[in-house]
PDB file of C-alpha atoms and ligand atoms in Angstrom:
ATOM      1  CA  MET Q   4      53.905 118.019 215.272  1.00 40.00           C
ATOM      2  CA  VAL Q   5      57.254 116.389 214.782  1.00 43.00           C
ATOM      3  CA  SER Q   6      56.174 113.348 216.734  1.00 48.00           C
ATOM      4  CA  ILE Q   7      52.889 112.992 214.811  1.00 48.00           C
ATOM      5  CA  HIS Q   8      54.791 113.245 211.550  1.00 50.00           C
ATOM      6  CA  SER Q   9      57.300 110.598 212.717  1.00 49.00           C
ATOM      7  CA  PHE Q  10      54.475 108.336 213.764  1.00 46.00           C
ATOM      8  CA  ALA Q  11      52.839 108.601 210.346  1.00 47.00           C
ATOM      9  CA  VAL Q  12      56.127 107.831 208.624  1.00 45.00           C
ATOM     10  CA  ALA Q  13      56.712 104.838 210.895  1.00 46.00           C
ATOM     11  CA  CYS Q  14      53.188 103.525 210.191  1.00 45.00           C
ATOM     12  CA  GLY Q  15      53.763 103.890 206.474  1.00 45.00           C
ATOM     13  CA  ALA Q  16      57.043 102.004 206.679  1.00 46.00           C
ATOM     14  CA  LEU Q  17      55.440  99.260 208.751  1.00 46.00           C
ATOM     15  CA  LEU Q  18      52.531  98.903 206.317  1.00 44.00           C
ATOM     16  CA  LEU Q  19      54.954  98.735 203.395  1.00 48.00           C
ATOM     17  CA  SER Q  20      57.059  96.071 205.078  1.00 48.00           C
ATOM     18  CA  VAL Q  21      54.008  93.952 205.947  1.00 46.00           C
ATOM     19  CA  VAL Q  22      52.627  94.223 202.419  1.00 48.00           C
ATOM     20  CA  SER Q  23      55.939  93.289 200.799  1.00 51.00           C
ATOM     21  CA  GLY Q  24      56.808  90.595 203.324  1.00 50.00           C
ATOM     22  CA  GLN Q  25      60.156  92.254 203.939  1.00 53.00           C
ATOM     23  CA  ASP Q  26      59.679  91.960 207.701  1.00 64.00           C
ATOM     24  CA  THR Q  27      60.113  88.178 207.825  1.00 88.00           C
ATOM     25  CA  PRO Q  28      63.563  87.190 206.619  1.00 97.00           C
ATOM     26  CA  VAL Q  29      63.938  83.866 204.866  1.00 98.00           C
ATOM     27  CA  ARG Q  30      66.617  81.939 206.744  1.00 98.00           C
ATOM     28  CA  ILE Q  31      69.152  80.382 204.383  1.00 98.00           C
ATOM     29  CA  MET Q  32      71.816  77.828 205.274  1.00 98.00           C
ATOM     30  CA  ALA Q  33      74.670  77.315 202.815  1.00 98.00           C
ATOM     31  CA  LEU Q  34      75.918  73.819 203.646  1.00 98.00           C
ATOM     32  CA  GLY Q  35      79.117  72.308 202.315  1.00 98.00           C
ATOM     33  CA  ASP Q  36      82.883  72.087 202.577  1.00 98.00           C
ATOM     34  CA  SER Q  37      85.731  74.528 201.972  1.00 98.00           C
ATOM     35  CA  ILE Q  38      84.267  75.475 198.588  1.00 98.00           C
ATOM     36  CA  THR Q  39      81.357  76.943 200.559  1.00 98.00           C
ATOM     37  CA  GLY Q  40      83.090  78.088 203.732  1.00 98.00           C
ATOM     38  CA  SER Q  41      86.759  78.879 203.336  1.00 97.00           C
ATOM     39  CA  PRO Q  42      86.361  81.542 202.239  1.00 97.00           C
ATOM     40  CA  GLY Q  43      83.456  80.825 199.864  1.00 98.00           C
ATOM     41  CA  CYS Q  44      83.293  84.363 198.518  1.00 98.00           C
ATOM     42  CA  TRP Q  45      80.682  83.302 195.963  1.00 98.00           C
ATOM     43  CA  ARG Q  46      78.240  83.651 198.889  1.00 98.00           C
ATOM     44  CA  ALA Q  47      79.262  87.275 199.273  1.00 98.00           C
ATOM     45  CA  LEU Q  48      78.662  87.901 195.559  1.00 98.00           C
ATOM     46  CA  LEU Q  49      75.345  86.043 195.713  1.00 98.00           C
ATOM     47  CA  TRP Q  50      74.210  88.097 198.718  1.00 98.00           C
ATOM     48  CA  ARG Q  51      75.198  91.319 196.955  1.00 98.00           C
ATOM     49  CA  ASN Q  52      73.363  90.302 193.772  1.00 98.00           C
ATOM     50  CA  LEU Q  53      70.212  89.631 195.797  1.00 98.00           C
ATOM     51  CA  GLN Q  54      70.546  93.006 197.554  1.00 98.00           C
ATOM     52  CA  THR Q  55      71.055  94.785 194.242  1.00 98.00           C
ATOM     53  CA  ALA Q  56      67.861  93.175 192.952  1.00 98.00           C
ATOM     54  CA  GLY Q  57      65.974  94.421 196.034  1.00 97.00           C
ATOM     55  CA  ILE Q  58      65.743  90.972 197.620  1.00 97.00           C
ATOM     56  CA  THR Q  59      66.672  91.945 201.159  1.00 97.00           C
ATOM     57  CA  ASN Q  60      64.376  89.709 203.238  1.00 97.00           C
ATOM     58  CA  THR Q  61      67.158  87.174 203.785  1.00 98.00           C
ATOM     59  CA  LYS Q  62      69.167  85.984 206.755  1.00 98.00           C
ATOM     60  CA  PHE Q  63      72.071  83.670 206.086  1.00 98.00           C
ATOM     61  CA  VAL Q  64      72.523  81.255 208.989  1.00 98.00           C
ATOM     62  CA  GLY Q  65      75.024  78.715 210.272  1.00 98.00           C
ATOM     63  CA  SER Q  66      77.598  78.139 212.994  1.00 98.00           C
ATOM     64  CA  LEU Q  67      80.525  79.574 210.993  1.00 98.00           C
ATOM     65  CA  PRO Q  68      81.199  83.284 210.440  1.00 97.00           C
ATOM     66  CA  GLY Q  69      81.794  84.833 207.051  1.00 97.00           C
ATOM     67  CA  GLN Q  70      85.406  85.376 206.048  1.00 96.00           C
ATOM     68  CA  GLY Q  71      86.814  88.486 204.394  1.00 96.00           C
ATOM     69  CA  CYS Q  72      85.695  88.957 200.800  1.00 97.00           C
ATOM     70  CA  GLY Q  73      86.429  92.648 200.321  1.00 97.00           C
ATOM     71  CA  PHE Q  74      83.048  94.039 201.384  1.00 98.00           C
ATOM     72  CA  GLU Q  75      80.537  93.581 204.174  1.00 97.00           C
ATOM     73  CA  TYR Q  76      78.003  90.814 203.621  1.00 98.00           C
ATOM     74  CA  ASP Q  77      75.741  88.441 205.528  1.00 98.00           C
ATOM     75  CA  GLY Q  78      78.238  85.605 205.807  1.00 98.00           C
ATOM     76  CA  ALA Q  79      77.095  83.016 208.372  1.00 98.00           C
ATOM     77  CA  ASN Q  80      77.356  79.565 206.834  1.00 98.00           C
ATOM     78  CA  GLU Q  81      77.769  75.843 207.396  1.00 98.00           C
ATOM     79  CA  GLY Q  82      80.702  75.270 205.059  1.00 98.00           C
ATOM     80  CA  HIS Q  83      83.165  73.040 206.913  1.00 98.00           C
ATOM     81  CA  GLY Q  84      86.582  72.616 205.291  1.00 98.00           C
ATOM     82  CA  GLY Q  85      87.443  69.013 204.439  1.00 98.00           C
ATOM     83  CA  ILE Q  86      84.053  67.635 205.385  1.00 98.00           C
ATOM     84  CA  LEU Q  87      82.432  64.607 203.732  1.00 98.00           C
ATOM     85  CA  ALA Q  88      78.679  64.064 203.474  1.00 98.00           C
ATOM     86  CA  THR Q  89      79.200  60.586 204.912  1.00 98.00           C
ATOM     87  CA  GLY Q  90      81.185  62.129 207.780  1.00 98.00           C
ATOM     88  CA  ILE Q  91      78.321  64.503 208.613  1.00 98.00           C
ATOM     89  CA  VAL Q  92      75.998  61.500 208.741  1.00 98.00           C
ATOM     90  CA  GLU Q  93      78.372  59.269 210.760  1.00 98.00           C
ATOM     91  CA  ARG Q  94      78.853  61.987 213.354  1.00 98.00           C
ATOM     92  CA  GLU Q  95      75.176  63.032 213.200  1.00 98.00           C
ATOM     93  CA  GLU Q  96      76.233  66.667 212.950  1.00 98.00           C
ATOM     94  CA  LEU Q  97      73.443  68.119 210.858  1.00 98.00           C
ATOM     95  CA  PRO Q  98      70.563  67.877 213.366  1.00 98.00           C
ATOM     96  CA  GLY Q  99      72.437  70.118 215.820  1.00 98.00           C
ATOM     97  CA  TRP Q 100      73.327  72.653 213.121  1.00 98.00           C
ATOM     98  CA  LEU Q 101      69.711  72.776 212.004  1.00 98.00           C
ATOM     99  CA  ALA Q 102      68.414  73.136 215.566  1.00 98.00           C
ATOM    100  CA  SER Q 103      70.778  76.058 216.200  1.00 98.00           C
ATOM    101  CA  SER Q 104      69.969  78.073 213.102  1.00 98.00           C
ATOM    102  CA  THR Q 105      66.475  76.888 211.991  1.00 98.00           C
ATOM    103  CA  PRO Q 106      66.788  77.512 208.249  1.00 98.00           C
ATOM    104  CA  ASP Q 107      63.860  77.723 205.816  1.00 98.00           C
ATOM    105  CA  VAL Q 108      66.126  76.990 202.855  1.00 98.00           C
ATOM    106  CA  VAL Q 109      69.203  74.751 202.714  1.00 99.00           C
ATOM    107  CA  MET Q 110      71.508  75.194 199.750  1.00 99.00           C
ATOM    108  CA  MET Q 111      74.013  72.370 199.629  1.00 98.00           C
ATOM    109  CA  HIS Q 112      77.203  72.086 197.575  1.00 98.00           C
ATOM    110  CA  LEU Q 113      78.635  68.904 198.983  1.00 98.00           C
ATOM    111  CA  GLY Q 114      80.359  65.737 197.847  1.00 98.00           C
ATOM    112  CA  THR Q 115      83.749  66.954 196.624  1.00 98.00           C
ATOM    113  CA  ASN Q 116      85.638  65.321 199.499  1.00 98.00           C
ATOM    114  CA  ASP Q 117      83.521  62.171 199.233  1.00 98.00           C
ATOM    115  CA  VAL Q 118      84.409  61.889 195.556  1.00 98.00           C
ATOM    116  CA  TRP Q 119      88.057  62.533 196.380  1.00 97.00           C
ATOM    117  CA  SER Q 120      87.833  59.607 198.871  1.00 97.00           C
ATOM    118  CA  ASN Q 121      86.445  57.446 196.057  1.00 97.00           C
ATOM    119  CA  GLU Q 122      83.015  56.888 197.536  1.00 98.00           C
ATOM    120  CA  SER Q 123      80.439  55.619 195.073  1.00 97.00           C
ATOM    121  CA  PRO Q 124      77.516  57.845 194.039  1.00 98.00           C
ATOM    122  CA  THR Q 125      75.249  55.399 195.889  1.00 98.00           C
ATOM    123  CA  GLU Q 126      77.106  55.814 199.198  1.00 98.00           C
ATOM    124  CA  LEU Q 127      77.115  59.546 198.770  1.00 98.00           C
ATOM    125  CA  LEU Q 128      73.436  59.811 197.869  1.00 98.00           C
ATOM    126  CA  ASP Q 129      72.494  57.522 200.765  1.00 98.00           C
ATOM    127  CA  ALA Q 130      74.128  60.106 203.012  1.00 98.00           C
ATOM    128  CA  PHE Q 131      72.259  62.901 201.216  1.00 98.00           C
ATOM    129  CA  GLY Q 132      69.024  60.967 201.839  1.00 98.00           C
ATOM    130  CA  THR Q 133      69.651  60.875 205.580  1.00 98.00           C
ATOM    131  CA  MET Q 134      70.466  64.574 205.499  1.00 98.00           C
ATOM    132  CA  VAL Q 135      67.229  65.394 203.672  1.00 98.00           C
ATOM    133  CA  ASP Q 136      65.287  63.414 206.300  1.00 98.00           C
ATOM    134  CA  TRP Q 137      66.966  65.453 209.052  1.00 98.00           C
ATOM    135  CA  MET Q 138      66.177  68.701 207.222  1.00 98.00           C
ATOM    136  CA  ARG Q 139      62.495  67.782 207.065  1.00 98.00           C
ATOM    137  CA  GLU Q 140      62.448  66.763 210.739  1.00 98.00           C
ATOM    138  CA  SER Q 141      63.766  70.244 211.496  1.00 98.00           C
ATOM    139  CA  ASN Q 142      61.277  71.973 209.155  1.00 98.00           C
ATOM    140  CA  ASP Q 143      58.640  70.021 207.247  1.00 98.00           C
ATOM    141  CA  GLY Q 144      58.494  72.807 204.670  1.00 98.00           C
ATOM    142  CA  MET Q 145      62.248  72.971 204.102  1.00 98.00           C
ATOM    143  CA  LYS Q 146      63.219  74.059 200.615  1.00 98.00           C
ATOM    144  CA  ILE Q 147      66.267  72.055 199.614  1.00 99.00           C
ATOM    145  CA  LEU Q 148      68.629  73.134 196.857  1.00 99.00           C
ATOM    146  CA  VAL Q 149      71.200  70.501 195.897  1.00 99.00           C
ATOM    147  CA  ALA Q 150      74.112  71.397 193.642  1.00 99.00           C
ATOM    148  CA  GLN Q 151      75.524  69.310 190.897  1.00 99.00           C
ATOM    149  CA  ILE Q 152      79.004  70.182 192.102  1.00 98.00           C
ATOM    150  CA  ILE Q 153      81.739  72.027 190.254  1.00 98.00           C
ATOM    151  CA  PRO Q 154      84.279  69.905 188.395  1.00 98.00           C
ATOM    152  CA  MET Q 155      87.582  69.031 190.016  1.00 98.00           C
ATOM    153  CA  ASN Q 156      91.053  68.239 188.753  1.00 98.00           C
ATOM    154  CA  PRO Q 157      93.431  68.002 191.703  1.00 96.00           C
ATOM    155  CA  PRO Q 158      96.992  66.949 190.869  1.00 93.00           C
ATOM    156  CA  ASN Q 159      96.756  63.813 193.033  1.00 93.00           C
ATOM    157  CA  CYS Q 160      93.553  62.437 191.503  1.00 96.00           C
ATOM    158  CA  VAL Q 161      93.302  62.001 187.772  1.00 95.00           C
ATOM    159  CA  GLU Q 162      90.029  60.044 188.120  1.00 97.00           C
ATOM    160  CA  CYS Q 163      88.302  62.704 190.210  1.00 98.00           C
ATOM    161  CA  GLY Q 164      86.989  64.592 187.189  1.00 98.00           C
ATOM    162  CA  ASP Q 165      85.115  61.535 185.903  1.00 98.00           C
ATOM    163  CA  ARG Q 166      83.912  60.644 189.394  1.00 98.00           C
ATOM    164  CA  VAL Q 167      82.329  64.088 189.756  1.00 98.00           C
ATOM    165  CA  VAL Q 168      80.556  63.578 186.428  1.00 98.00           C
ATOM    166  CA  ALA Q 169      79.195  60.193 187.579  1.00 98.00           C
ATOM    167  CA  PHE Q 170      78.032  61.638 190.902  1.00 98.00           C
ATOM    168  CA  ASN Q 171      76.370  64.642 189.274  1.00 98.00           C
ATOM    169  CA  GLU Q 172      74.602  62.391 186.765  1.00 98.00           C
ATOM    170  CA  ALA Q 173      73.081  60.364 189.616  1.00 98.00           C
ATOM    171  CA  ILE Q 174      71.714  63.407 191.460  1.00 98.00           C
ATOM    172  CA  PRO Q 175      68.538  64.190 189.440  1.00 98.00           C
ATOM    173  CA  ALA Q 176      66.987  60.696 189.758  1.00 98.00           C
ATOM    174  CA  TRP Q 177      67.863  60.587 193.448  1.00 98.00           C
ATOM    175  CA  ALA Q 178      66.358  64.052 193.970  1.00 98.00           C
ATOM    176  CA  ALA Q 179      63.155  63.107 192.150  1.00 98.00           C
ATOM    177  CA  SER Q 180      62.820  59.981 194.320  1.00 98.00           C
ATOM    178  CA  LYS Q 181      63.167  62.045 197.523  1.00 98.00           C
ATOM    179  CA  ASN Q 182      61.021  64.936 196.323  1.00 98.00           C
ATOM    180  CA  SER Q 183      57.850  66.148 197.980  1.00 97.00           C
ATOM    181  CA  THR Q 184      55.485  69.023 197.262  1.00 97.00           C
ATOM    182  CA  GLY Q 185      55.688  70.277 200.836  1.00 98.00           C
ATOM    183  CA  SER Q 186      59.485  70.201 200.885  1.00 98.00           C
ATOM    184  CA  PRO Q 187      60.690  70.430 197.299  1.00 98.00           C
ATOM    185  CA  ILE Q 188      64.197  69.527 196.193  1.00 98.00           C
ATOM    186  CA  THR Q 189      65.695  71.618 193.400  1.00 98.00           C
ATOM    187  CA  VAL Q 190      68.760  70.381 191.552  1.00 98.00           C
ATOM    188  CA  VAL Q 191      71.135  73.250 190.786  1.00 99.00           C
ATOM    189  CA  ASP Q 192      73.637  72.814 187.967  1.00 98.00           C
ATOM    190  CA  CYS Q 193      76.925  74.395 189.059  1.00 98.00           C
ATOM    191  CA  TRP Q 194      78.992  72.079 186.841  1.00 98.00           C
ATOM    192  CA  THR Q 195      78.087  73.323 183.379  1.00 98.00           C
ATOM    193  CA  GLY Q 196      80.335  76.138 182.215  1.00 98.00           C
ATOM    194  CA  PHE Q 197      82.788  75.797 185.106  1.00 98.00           C
ATOM    195  CA  ASP Q 198      86.368  75.203 183.963  1.00 98.00           C
ATOM    196  CA  THR Q 199      88.922  73.990 186.521  1.00 98.00           C
ATOM    197  CA  ALA Q 200      91.755  75.487 184.435  1.00 98.00           C
ATOM    198  CA  THR Q 201      90.421  79.064 184.509  1.00 98.00           C
ATOM    199  CA  ASP Q 202      87.967  79.053 187.436  1.00 98.00           C
ATOM    200  CA  THR Q 203      90.174  77.499 190.137  1.00 98.00           C
ATOM    201  CA  GLY Q 204      93.745  78.054 191.295  1.00 95.00           C
ATOM    202  CA  ASP Q 205      94.357  74.510 192.524  1.00 97.00           C
ATOM    203  CA  GLY Q 206      91.983  72.378 190.466  1.00 97.00           C
ATOM    204  CA  VAL Q 207      89.403  72.363 193.272  1.00 98.00           C
ATOM    205  CA  HIS Q 208      88.676  75.730 194.907  1.00 98.00           C
ATOM    206  CA  PRO Q 209      87.054  78.570 192.980  1.00 98.00           C
ATOM    207  CA  ASN Q 210      89.112  81.680 192.242  1.00 98.00           C
ATOM    208  CA  ASN Q 211      87.437  85.034 191.537  1.00 98.00           C
ATOM    209  CA  ALA Q 212      86.153  83.872 188.157  1.00 98.00           C
ATOM    210  CA  GLY Q 213      84.891  80.642 189.721  1.00 98.00           C
ATOM    211  CA  ASN Q 214      83.197  82.511 192.543  1.00 98.00           C
ATOM    212  CA  GLU Q 215      81.248  84.554 189.998  1.00 98.00           C
ATOM    213  CA  LYS Q 216      80.099  81.359 188.294  1.00 98.00           C
ATOM    214  CA  LEU Q 217      78.992  79.836 191.610  1.00 98.00           C
ATOM    215  CA  ALA Q 218      77.127  83.023 192.528  1.00 98.00           C
ATOM    216  CA  ASN Q 219      75.397  82.846 189.145  1.00 98.00           C
ATOM    217  CA  CYS Q 220      74.383  79.166 189.263  1.00 98.00           C
ATOM    218  CA  TRP Q 221      72.756  79.675 192.671  1.00 98.00           C
ATOM    219  CA  TYR Q 222      71.056  82.992 191.973  1.00 98.00           C
ATOM    220  CA  GLU Q 223      67.848  82.003 190.176  1.00 98.00           C
ATOM    221  CA  PRO Q 224      67.105  78.833 192.189  1.00 98.00           C
ATOM    222  CA  LEU Q 225      67.697  80.731 195.443  1.00 98.00           C
ATOM    223  CA  ARG Q 226      65.649  83.740 194.314  1.00 98.00           C
ATOM    224  CA  SER Q 227      62.822  81.357 193.491  1.00 98.00           C
ATOM    225  CA  ALA Q 228      63.117  79.626 196.881  1.00 98.00           C
ATOM    226  CA  ILE Q 229      63.008  82.998 198.667  1.00 98.00           C
ATOM    227  CA  GLN Q 230      60.127  84.474 196.686  1.00 95.00           C
ATOM    228  CA  GLY Q 231      58.225  81.352 195.600  1.00 86.00           C
TER     229      GLY Q 231
HETATM  230  C1  NAG G 306      60.201  68.521 193.020  1.00 73.25           C
HETATM  231  O1  NAG G 306      58.865  68.973 192.913  1.00 73.25           O
HETATM  232  C2  NAG G 306      58.756  70.336 192.534  1.00 73.25           C
HETATM  233  C3  NAG G 306      57.281  70.671 192.546  1.00 73.25           C
HETATM  234  O2  NAG G 306      56.740  70.463 193.813  1.00 73.25           O
HETATM  235  C4  NAG G 306      59.380  70.562 191.185  1.00 73.25           C
HETATM  236  O3  NAG G 306      59.342  71.928 190.854  1.00 73.25           O
HETATM  237  C5  NAG G 306      60.830  70.088 191.200  1.00 73.25           C
HETATM  238  O4  NAG G 306      61.379  70.178 189.899  1.00 73.25           O
HETATM  239  C6  NAG G 306      60.902  68.655 191.681  1.00 73.25           C
HETATM  240  N1  NAG G 306      62.296  68.264 191.821  1.00 73.25           N
HETATM  241  C7  NAG G 306      62.815  67.183 191.268  1.00 73.25           C
HETATM  242  C8  NAG G 306      64.251  66.950 191.517  1.00 73.25           C
HETATM  243  O5  NAG G 306      62.176  66.420 190.589  1.00 73.25           O
END
């Protein structure tokens, strides 16, 4: 009797998971630099917010492990400290990362180090274009979320704040020109409301308050990519 009861319960659970789609996790790659990866605790908050909302059919993927953020979370990521978008393209690194972790969704907060190196928005967005092409070669239905990056005010770069603004302003037209219905690009505004004075410790990297803002800017676009 016990075994028949267990079988019925298992069948019910299976049926429920098939109906709700909870059995096929959506594979999500967070791609970026130290703001994303070291430690990038906004990803931990974002994961927890999804869990709390019952959105559990997710698998975060990437070659880097999560770092400590005070609680257990799904922390794999592709946030490489110090990396430039143009560097990823020059070294052709993204195709290998994509092949290893086969994401369905890429969420990218990238460009801070490029801006710091005084690359023009055009150079930077050319690199993004190559990266989008690689993403679609990996998965022709890739959902691509591109951040308008958080502001920056490092002590050694008084122009960086304005350069970020110029880069962010160029993103929407670029994204529209690269868009496709099969592999949509969503621009995610992580700039608005973020204050380098209160939301970073060093003018660049989010502190706890900044991590909450990053978790919030990503939440709705990512929820939509997972469930849409
Ligand atoms: C790309 O197209 C989708 C619809 O397929 C739309 O929702 C989205 O806003 C578009 N993105 C841009 C950047 O225009």
